[in-house]
CSV table of C-alpha atoms and ligand atoms in Angstrom, one decimal:
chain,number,residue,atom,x,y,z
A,1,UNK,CA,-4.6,27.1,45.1
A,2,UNK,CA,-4.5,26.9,41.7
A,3,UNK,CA,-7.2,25.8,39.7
A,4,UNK,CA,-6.9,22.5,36.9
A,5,UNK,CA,-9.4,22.2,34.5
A,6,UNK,CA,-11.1,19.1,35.3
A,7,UNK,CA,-10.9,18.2,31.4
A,8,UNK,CA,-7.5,17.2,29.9
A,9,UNK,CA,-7.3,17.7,25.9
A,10,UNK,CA,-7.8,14.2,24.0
A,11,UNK,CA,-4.4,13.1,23.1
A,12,UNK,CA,-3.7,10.3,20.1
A,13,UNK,CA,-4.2,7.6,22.2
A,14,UNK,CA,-6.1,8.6,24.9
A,15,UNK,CA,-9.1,6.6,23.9
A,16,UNK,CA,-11.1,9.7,23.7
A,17,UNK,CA,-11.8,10.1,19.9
A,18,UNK,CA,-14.9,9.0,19.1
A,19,UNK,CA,-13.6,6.6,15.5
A,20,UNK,CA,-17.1,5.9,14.3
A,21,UNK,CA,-17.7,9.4,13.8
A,22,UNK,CA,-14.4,10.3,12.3
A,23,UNK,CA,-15.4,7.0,10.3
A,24,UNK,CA,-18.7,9.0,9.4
A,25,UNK,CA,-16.7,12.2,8.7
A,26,UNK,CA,-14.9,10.2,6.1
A,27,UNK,CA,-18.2,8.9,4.4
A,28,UNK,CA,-19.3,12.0,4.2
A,29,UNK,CA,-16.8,13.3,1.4
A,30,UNK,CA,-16.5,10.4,-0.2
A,31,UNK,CA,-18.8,11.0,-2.7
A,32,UNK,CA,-18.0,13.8,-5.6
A,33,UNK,CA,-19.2,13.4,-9.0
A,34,UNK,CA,-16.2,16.1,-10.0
A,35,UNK,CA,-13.8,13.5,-9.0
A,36,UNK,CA,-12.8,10.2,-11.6
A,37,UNK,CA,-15.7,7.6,-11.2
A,38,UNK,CA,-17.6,9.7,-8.8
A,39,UNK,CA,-15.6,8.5,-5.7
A,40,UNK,CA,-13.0,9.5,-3.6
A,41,UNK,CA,-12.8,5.6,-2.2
A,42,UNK,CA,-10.2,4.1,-4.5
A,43,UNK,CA,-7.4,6.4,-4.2
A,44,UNK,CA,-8.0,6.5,-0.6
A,45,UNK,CA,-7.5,2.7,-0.6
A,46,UNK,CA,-4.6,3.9,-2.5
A,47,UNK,CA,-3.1,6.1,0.0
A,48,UNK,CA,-4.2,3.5,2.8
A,49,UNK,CA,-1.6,1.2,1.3
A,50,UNK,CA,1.1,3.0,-0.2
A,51,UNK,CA,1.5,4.4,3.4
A,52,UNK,CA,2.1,0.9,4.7
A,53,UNK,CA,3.4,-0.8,1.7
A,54,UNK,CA,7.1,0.8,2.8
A,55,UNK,CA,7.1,-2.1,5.4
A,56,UNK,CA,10.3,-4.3,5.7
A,57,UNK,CA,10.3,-7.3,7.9
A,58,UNK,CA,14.0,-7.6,8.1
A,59,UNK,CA,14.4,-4.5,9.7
A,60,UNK,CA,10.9,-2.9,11.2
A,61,UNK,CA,11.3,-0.2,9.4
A,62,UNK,CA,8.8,2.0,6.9
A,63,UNK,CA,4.9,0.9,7.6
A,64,UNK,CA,1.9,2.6,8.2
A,65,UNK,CA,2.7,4.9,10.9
A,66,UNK,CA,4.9,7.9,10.5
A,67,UNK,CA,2.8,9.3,7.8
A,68,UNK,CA,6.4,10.5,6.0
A,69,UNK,CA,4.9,10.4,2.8
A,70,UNK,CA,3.6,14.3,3.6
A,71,UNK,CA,7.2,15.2,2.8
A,72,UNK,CA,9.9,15.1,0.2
A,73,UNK,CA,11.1,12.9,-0.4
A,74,UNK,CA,8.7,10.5,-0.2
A,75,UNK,CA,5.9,12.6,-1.4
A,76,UNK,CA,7.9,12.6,-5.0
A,77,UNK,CA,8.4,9.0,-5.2
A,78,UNK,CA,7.2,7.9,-8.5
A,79,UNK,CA,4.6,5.7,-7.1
A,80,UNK,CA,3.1,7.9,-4.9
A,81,UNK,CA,2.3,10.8,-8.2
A,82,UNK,CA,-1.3,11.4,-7.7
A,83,UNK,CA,-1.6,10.8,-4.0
A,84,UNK,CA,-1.6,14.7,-2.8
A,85,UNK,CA,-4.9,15.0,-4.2
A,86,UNK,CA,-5.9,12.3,-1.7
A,87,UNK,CA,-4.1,13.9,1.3
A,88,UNK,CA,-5.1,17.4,0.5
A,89,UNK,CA,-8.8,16.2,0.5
A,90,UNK,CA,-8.6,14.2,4.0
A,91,UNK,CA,-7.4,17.6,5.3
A,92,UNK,CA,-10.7,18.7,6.5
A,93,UNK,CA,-11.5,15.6,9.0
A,94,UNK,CA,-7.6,16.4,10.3
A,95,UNK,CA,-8.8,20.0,10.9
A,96,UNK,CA,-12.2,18.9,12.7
A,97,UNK,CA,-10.2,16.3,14.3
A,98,UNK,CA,-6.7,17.6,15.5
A,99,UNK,CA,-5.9,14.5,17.9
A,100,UNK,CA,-6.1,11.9,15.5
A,101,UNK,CA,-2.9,11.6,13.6
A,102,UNK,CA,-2.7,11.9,10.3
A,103,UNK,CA,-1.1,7.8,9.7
A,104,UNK,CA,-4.7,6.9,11.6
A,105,UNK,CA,-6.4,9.3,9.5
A,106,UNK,CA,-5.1,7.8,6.2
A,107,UNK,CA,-5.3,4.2,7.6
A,108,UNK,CA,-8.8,4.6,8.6
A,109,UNK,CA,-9.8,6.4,5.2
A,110,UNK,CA,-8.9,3.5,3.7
A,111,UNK,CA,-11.2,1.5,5.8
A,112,UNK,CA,-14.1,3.9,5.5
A,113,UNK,CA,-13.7,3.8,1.7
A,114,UNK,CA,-13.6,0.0,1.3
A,115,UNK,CA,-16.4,-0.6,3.4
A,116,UNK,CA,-19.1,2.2,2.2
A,117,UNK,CA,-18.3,1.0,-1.2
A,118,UNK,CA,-19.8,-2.2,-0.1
A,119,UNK,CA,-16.6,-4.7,0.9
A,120,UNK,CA,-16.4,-6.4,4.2
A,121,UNK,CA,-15.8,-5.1,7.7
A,122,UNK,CA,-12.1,-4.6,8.3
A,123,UNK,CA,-10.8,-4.7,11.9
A,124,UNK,CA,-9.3,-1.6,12.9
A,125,UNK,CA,-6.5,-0.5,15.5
A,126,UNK,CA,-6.1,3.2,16.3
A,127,UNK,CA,-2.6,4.6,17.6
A,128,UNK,CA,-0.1,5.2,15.0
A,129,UNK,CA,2.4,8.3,15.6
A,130,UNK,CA,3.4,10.3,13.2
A,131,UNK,CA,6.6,11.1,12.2
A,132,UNK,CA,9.2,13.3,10.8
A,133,UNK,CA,10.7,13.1,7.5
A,134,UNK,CA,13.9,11.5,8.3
A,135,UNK,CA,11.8,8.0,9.1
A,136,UNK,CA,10.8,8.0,5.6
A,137,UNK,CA,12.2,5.0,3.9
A,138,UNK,CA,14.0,4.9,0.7
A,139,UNK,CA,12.7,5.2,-2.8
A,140,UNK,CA,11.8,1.4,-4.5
A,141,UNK,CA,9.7,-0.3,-1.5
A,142,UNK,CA,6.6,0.2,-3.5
A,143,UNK,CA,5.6,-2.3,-6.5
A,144,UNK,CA,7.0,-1.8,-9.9
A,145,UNK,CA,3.6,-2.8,-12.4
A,146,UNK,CA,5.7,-3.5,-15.4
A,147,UNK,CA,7.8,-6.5,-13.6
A,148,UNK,CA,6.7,-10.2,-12.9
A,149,UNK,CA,6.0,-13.2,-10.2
A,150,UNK,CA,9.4,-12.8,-9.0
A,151,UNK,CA,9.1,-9.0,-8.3
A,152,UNK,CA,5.9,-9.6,-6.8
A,153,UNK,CA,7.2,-12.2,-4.2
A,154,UNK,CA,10.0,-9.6,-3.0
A,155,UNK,CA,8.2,-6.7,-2.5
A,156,UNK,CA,5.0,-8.7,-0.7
A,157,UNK,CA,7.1,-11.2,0.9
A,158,UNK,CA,9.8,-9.0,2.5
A,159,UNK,CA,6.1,-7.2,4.1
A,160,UNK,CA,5.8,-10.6,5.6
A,161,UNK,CA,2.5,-11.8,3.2
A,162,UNK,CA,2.0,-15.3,1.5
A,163,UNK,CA,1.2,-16.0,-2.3
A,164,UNK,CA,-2.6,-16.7,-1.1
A,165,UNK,CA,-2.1,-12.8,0.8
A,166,UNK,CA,-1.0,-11.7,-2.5
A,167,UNK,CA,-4.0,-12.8,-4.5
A,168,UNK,CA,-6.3,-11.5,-1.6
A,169,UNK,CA,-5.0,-8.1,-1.4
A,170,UNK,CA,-4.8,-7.8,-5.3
A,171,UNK,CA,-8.7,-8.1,-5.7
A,172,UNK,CA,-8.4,-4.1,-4.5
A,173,UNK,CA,-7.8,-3.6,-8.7
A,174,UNK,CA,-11.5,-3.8,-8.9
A,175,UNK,CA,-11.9,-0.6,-7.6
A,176,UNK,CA,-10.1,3.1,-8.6
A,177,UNK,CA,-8.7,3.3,-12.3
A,178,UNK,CA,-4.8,4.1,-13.9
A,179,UNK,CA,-4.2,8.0,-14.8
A,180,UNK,CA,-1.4,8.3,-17.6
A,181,UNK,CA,-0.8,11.5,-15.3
A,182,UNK,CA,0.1,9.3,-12.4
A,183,UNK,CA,1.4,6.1,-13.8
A,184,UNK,CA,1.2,6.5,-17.6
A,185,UNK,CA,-0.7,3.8,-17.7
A,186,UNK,CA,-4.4,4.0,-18.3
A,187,UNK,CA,-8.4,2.6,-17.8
A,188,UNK,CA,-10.4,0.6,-15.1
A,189,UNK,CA,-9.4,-2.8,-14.2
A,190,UNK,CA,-13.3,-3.6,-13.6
A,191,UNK,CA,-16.8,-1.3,-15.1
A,192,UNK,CA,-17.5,-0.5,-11.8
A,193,UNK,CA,-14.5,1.2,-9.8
A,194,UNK,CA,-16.2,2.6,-7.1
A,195,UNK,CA,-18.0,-0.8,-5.8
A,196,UNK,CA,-15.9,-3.6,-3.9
A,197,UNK,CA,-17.0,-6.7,-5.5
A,198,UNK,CA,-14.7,-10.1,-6.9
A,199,UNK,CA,-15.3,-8.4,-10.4
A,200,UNK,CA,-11.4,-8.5,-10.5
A,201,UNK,CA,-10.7,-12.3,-10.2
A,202,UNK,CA,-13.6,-12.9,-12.9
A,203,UNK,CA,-12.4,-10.3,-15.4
A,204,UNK,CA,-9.1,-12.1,-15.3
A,205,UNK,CA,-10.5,-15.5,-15.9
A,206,UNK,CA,-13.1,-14.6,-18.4
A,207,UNK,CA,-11.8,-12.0,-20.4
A,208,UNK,CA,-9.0,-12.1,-23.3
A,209,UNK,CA,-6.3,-10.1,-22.9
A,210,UNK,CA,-4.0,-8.6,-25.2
A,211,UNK,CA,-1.3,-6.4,-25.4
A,212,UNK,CA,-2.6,-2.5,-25.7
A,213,UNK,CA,-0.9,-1.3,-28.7
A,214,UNK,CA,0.1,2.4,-27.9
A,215,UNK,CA,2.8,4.4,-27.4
A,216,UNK,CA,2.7,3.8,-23.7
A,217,UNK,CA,4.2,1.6,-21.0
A,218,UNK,CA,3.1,-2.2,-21.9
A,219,UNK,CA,0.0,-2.8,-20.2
A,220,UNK,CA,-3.1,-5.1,-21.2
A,221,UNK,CA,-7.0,-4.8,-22.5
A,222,UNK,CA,-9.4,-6.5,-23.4
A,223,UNK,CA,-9.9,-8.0,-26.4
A,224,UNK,CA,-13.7,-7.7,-27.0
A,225,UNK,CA,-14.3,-3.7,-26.1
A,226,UNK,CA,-10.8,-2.9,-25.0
A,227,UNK,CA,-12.6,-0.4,-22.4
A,228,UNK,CA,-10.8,-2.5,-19.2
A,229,UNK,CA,-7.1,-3.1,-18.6
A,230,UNK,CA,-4.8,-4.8,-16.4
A,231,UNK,CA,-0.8,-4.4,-15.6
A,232,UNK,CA,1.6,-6.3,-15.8
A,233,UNK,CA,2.1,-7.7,-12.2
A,234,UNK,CA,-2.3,-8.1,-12.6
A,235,UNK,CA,-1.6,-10.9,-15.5
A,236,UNK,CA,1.0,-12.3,-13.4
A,237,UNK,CA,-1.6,-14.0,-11.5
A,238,UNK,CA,-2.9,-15.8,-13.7
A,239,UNK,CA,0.0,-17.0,-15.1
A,240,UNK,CA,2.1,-18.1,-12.0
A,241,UNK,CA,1.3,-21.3,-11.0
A,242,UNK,CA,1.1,-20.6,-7.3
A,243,UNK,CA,-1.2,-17.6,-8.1
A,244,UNK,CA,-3.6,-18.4,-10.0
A,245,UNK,CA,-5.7,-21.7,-8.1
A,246,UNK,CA,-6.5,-18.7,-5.7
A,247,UNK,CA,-7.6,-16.2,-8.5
A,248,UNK,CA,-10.3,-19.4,-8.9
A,249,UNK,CA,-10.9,-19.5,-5.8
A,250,UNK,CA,-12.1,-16.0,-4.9
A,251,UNK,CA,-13.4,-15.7,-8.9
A,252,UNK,CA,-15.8,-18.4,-7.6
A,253,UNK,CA,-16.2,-17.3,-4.1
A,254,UNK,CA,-16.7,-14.0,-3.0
A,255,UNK,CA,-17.7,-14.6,0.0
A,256,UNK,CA,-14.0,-16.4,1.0
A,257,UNK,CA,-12.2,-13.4,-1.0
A,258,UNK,CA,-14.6,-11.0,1.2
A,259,UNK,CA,-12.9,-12.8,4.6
A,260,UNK,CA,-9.5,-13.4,3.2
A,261,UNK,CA,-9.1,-9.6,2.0
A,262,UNK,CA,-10.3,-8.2,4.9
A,263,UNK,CA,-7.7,-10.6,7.0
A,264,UNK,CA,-4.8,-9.6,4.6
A,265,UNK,CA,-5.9,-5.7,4.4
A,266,UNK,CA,-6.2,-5.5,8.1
A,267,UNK,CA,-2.8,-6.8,8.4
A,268,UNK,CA,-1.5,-4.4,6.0
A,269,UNK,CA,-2.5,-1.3,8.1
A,270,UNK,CA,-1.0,-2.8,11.0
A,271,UNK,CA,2.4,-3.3,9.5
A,272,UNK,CA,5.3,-1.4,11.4
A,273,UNK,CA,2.8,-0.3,14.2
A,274,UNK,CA,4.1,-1.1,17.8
A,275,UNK,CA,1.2,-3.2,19.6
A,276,UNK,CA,1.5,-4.6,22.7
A,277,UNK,CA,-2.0,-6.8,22.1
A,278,UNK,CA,-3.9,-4.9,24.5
A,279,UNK,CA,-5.5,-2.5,21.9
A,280,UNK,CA,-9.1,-2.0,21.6
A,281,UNK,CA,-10.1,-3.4,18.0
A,282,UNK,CA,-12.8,-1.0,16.2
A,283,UNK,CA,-15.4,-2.6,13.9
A,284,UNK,CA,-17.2,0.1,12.4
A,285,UNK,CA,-20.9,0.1,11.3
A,286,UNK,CA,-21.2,1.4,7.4
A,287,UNK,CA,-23.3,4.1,7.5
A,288,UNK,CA,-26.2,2.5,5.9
A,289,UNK,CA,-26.1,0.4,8.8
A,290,UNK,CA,-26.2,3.2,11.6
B,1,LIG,FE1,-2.5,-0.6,-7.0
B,1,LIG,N1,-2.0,0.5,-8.6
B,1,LIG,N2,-0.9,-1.7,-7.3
B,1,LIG,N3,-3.0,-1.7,-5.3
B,1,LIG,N4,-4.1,0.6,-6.7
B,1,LIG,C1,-2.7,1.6,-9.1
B,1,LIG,C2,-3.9,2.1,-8.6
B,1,LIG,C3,-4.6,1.6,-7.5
B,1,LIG,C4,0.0,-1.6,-8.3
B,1,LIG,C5,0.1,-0.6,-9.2
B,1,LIG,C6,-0.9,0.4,-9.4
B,1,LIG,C7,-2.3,-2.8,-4.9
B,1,LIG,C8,-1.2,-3.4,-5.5
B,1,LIG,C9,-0.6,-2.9,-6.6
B,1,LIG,C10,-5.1,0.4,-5.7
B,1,LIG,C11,-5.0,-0.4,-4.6
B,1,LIG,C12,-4.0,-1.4,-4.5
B,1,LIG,C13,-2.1,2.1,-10.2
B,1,LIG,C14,-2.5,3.3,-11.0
B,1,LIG,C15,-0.9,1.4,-10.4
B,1,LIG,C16,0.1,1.6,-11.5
B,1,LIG,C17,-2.2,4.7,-10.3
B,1,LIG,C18,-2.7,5.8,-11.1
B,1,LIG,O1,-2.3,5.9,-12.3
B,1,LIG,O2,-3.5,6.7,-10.6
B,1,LIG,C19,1.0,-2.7,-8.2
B,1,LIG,C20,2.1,-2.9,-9.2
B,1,LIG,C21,0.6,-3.5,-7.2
B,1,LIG,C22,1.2,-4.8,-6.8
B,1,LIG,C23,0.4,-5.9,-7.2
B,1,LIG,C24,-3.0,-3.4,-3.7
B,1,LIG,C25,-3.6,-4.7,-4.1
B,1,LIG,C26,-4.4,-4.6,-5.3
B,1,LIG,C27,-2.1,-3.6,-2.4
B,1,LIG,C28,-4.0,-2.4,-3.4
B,1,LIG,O3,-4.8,-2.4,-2.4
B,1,LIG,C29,-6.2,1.3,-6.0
B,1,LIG,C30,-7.5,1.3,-5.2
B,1,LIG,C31,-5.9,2.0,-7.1
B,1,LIG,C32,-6.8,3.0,-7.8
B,1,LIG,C33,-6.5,4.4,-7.4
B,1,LIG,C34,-7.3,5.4,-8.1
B,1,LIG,O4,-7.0,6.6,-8.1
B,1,LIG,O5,-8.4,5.1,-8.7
């Protein structure tokens, strides 16, 4: 008779992969003082979302599995410039790591990075597929920074999020910086990028903004130093009635911003993803918890 080994190969979702330490893989690169603040967390946060972003309610399509945004054309979509970096770097946990795909892989880095850099525990769901490039979605799902409120609502809304979502999700400016290579616009939105804090919320309450004069796209700094910025869509909140009682809210409370962010970023990831509600949810341990 012939003989079976009595050990199948892990597959995606076999529940085999042990996602703390792939969590703990991810940790471990995050730090790099060759790379922006010292920190490869905020454009992993980045990559997290523009992955997912692509959602559309109406139709189930784009989301945060498929990973399409490895290939053209999606990989040249203006607003993912920048991103490869990101991808290129994750490469080594897909390599120790081959049966975890890489739209879990990105997901998950964008966990790992908000929570080492010191932001709440985000429920996680493993058991997104990958696909080919064909399921990529067209160009224009992503946010455009130089529009308004209205702009806002349709991108976030057709995603299925609320104007109190919104506001959560956009404390994620205090972290990471704009690259005029990326985006042409440029600066930190907070002085420190690389920690997860309501520094975000405050800056826009506290601070003066004005118009950066330049020959760039129209973005904002700060009056005083001029060393912090904020786009377009940022100011929005501030100015949009509906917006801005919740910019207060988490300004004053970080602790609510904190639960609401890690509600609204959780449902982010799972955007798309066919569930069927019997999924184990991972809460990982930071690693200066383990
Ligand atoms: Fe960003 N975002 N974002 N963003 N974003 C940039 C950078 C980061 C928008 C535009 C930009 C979200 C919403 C919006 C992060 C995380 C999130 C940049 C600069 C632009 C232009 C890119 C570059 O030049 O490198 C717009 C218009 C959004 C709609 C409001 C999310 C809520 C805040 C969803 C989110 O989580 C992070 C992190 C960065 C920093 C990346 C870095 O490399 O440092």
């Amino acid at each position: 008779t012939a003989k079976t080994s009595p050990v199948s190969p892990p597959s995606p979702d076999s529940g085999e992969v042990n996602y703390q330490k792939v969590y703990n893989q991810i940790a471990d690169i995050l730090e790099d003082n060759d790379w922006d603040d010292g920190s490869w967390g905020p454009i992993f946060v980045r990559l997290a979302w523009h992955a997912s972003g692509t959602y559309d309610k109406a139709t189930n399509t784009g989301g945060s599995h498929g990973a399409t945004m490895r290939f053209a054309p999606e990989s040249e979509h203006a607003a993912n410039a920048g991103l490869k970096a990101a991808r290129n770097k994750l490469e080594s946990v897909k390599t120790a790591n081959p049966a975890v795909t890489y739209s879990d892989l990105w997901s998950l880095a964008g966990v790992v990075a908000i929570q080492e850099m010191g932001g709440p525990t985000i429920p996680w769901i493993p058991g997104r597929r990958d696909a080919e490039a064909i399921a990529a979605t067209p160009d224009g799902r992503l946010p455009d920074a130089s529009l308004g409120a209205n702009h806002l609502r349709d991108i976030f809304y057709r995603m299925g999020f609320d104007d109190r979502e919104i506001v959560a999700l956009s404390g994620a400016h205090a972290l990471g910086r704009c690259h005029p290579s990326n985006s042409g616009f440029d600066g930190p939105w907070t002085a420190s990028p690389t920690i997860v804090t309501n520094g975000y919320f405050k800056e826009l309450l506290e601070k003066k903004w004005v118009e950066k004069k330049w020959k760039g796209p129209k973005q904002y700094v700060d009056k005083e130093t001029g060393d912090l910025m904020m786009l377009p869509t940022d100011l929005v909140l501030i100015q949009d009635r509906s917006f801005r009682p919740w910019v207060e809210k988490y300004a004053a409370d970080e602790k609510l911003w904190f639960n609401d962010f890690a509600n609204a970023f959780h449902k982010l990831q799972e955007l798309g993803v066919p569930r069927n509600g019997s999924e184990k949810v991972y809460y990982f341990k930071r690693t200066d918890e383990q």
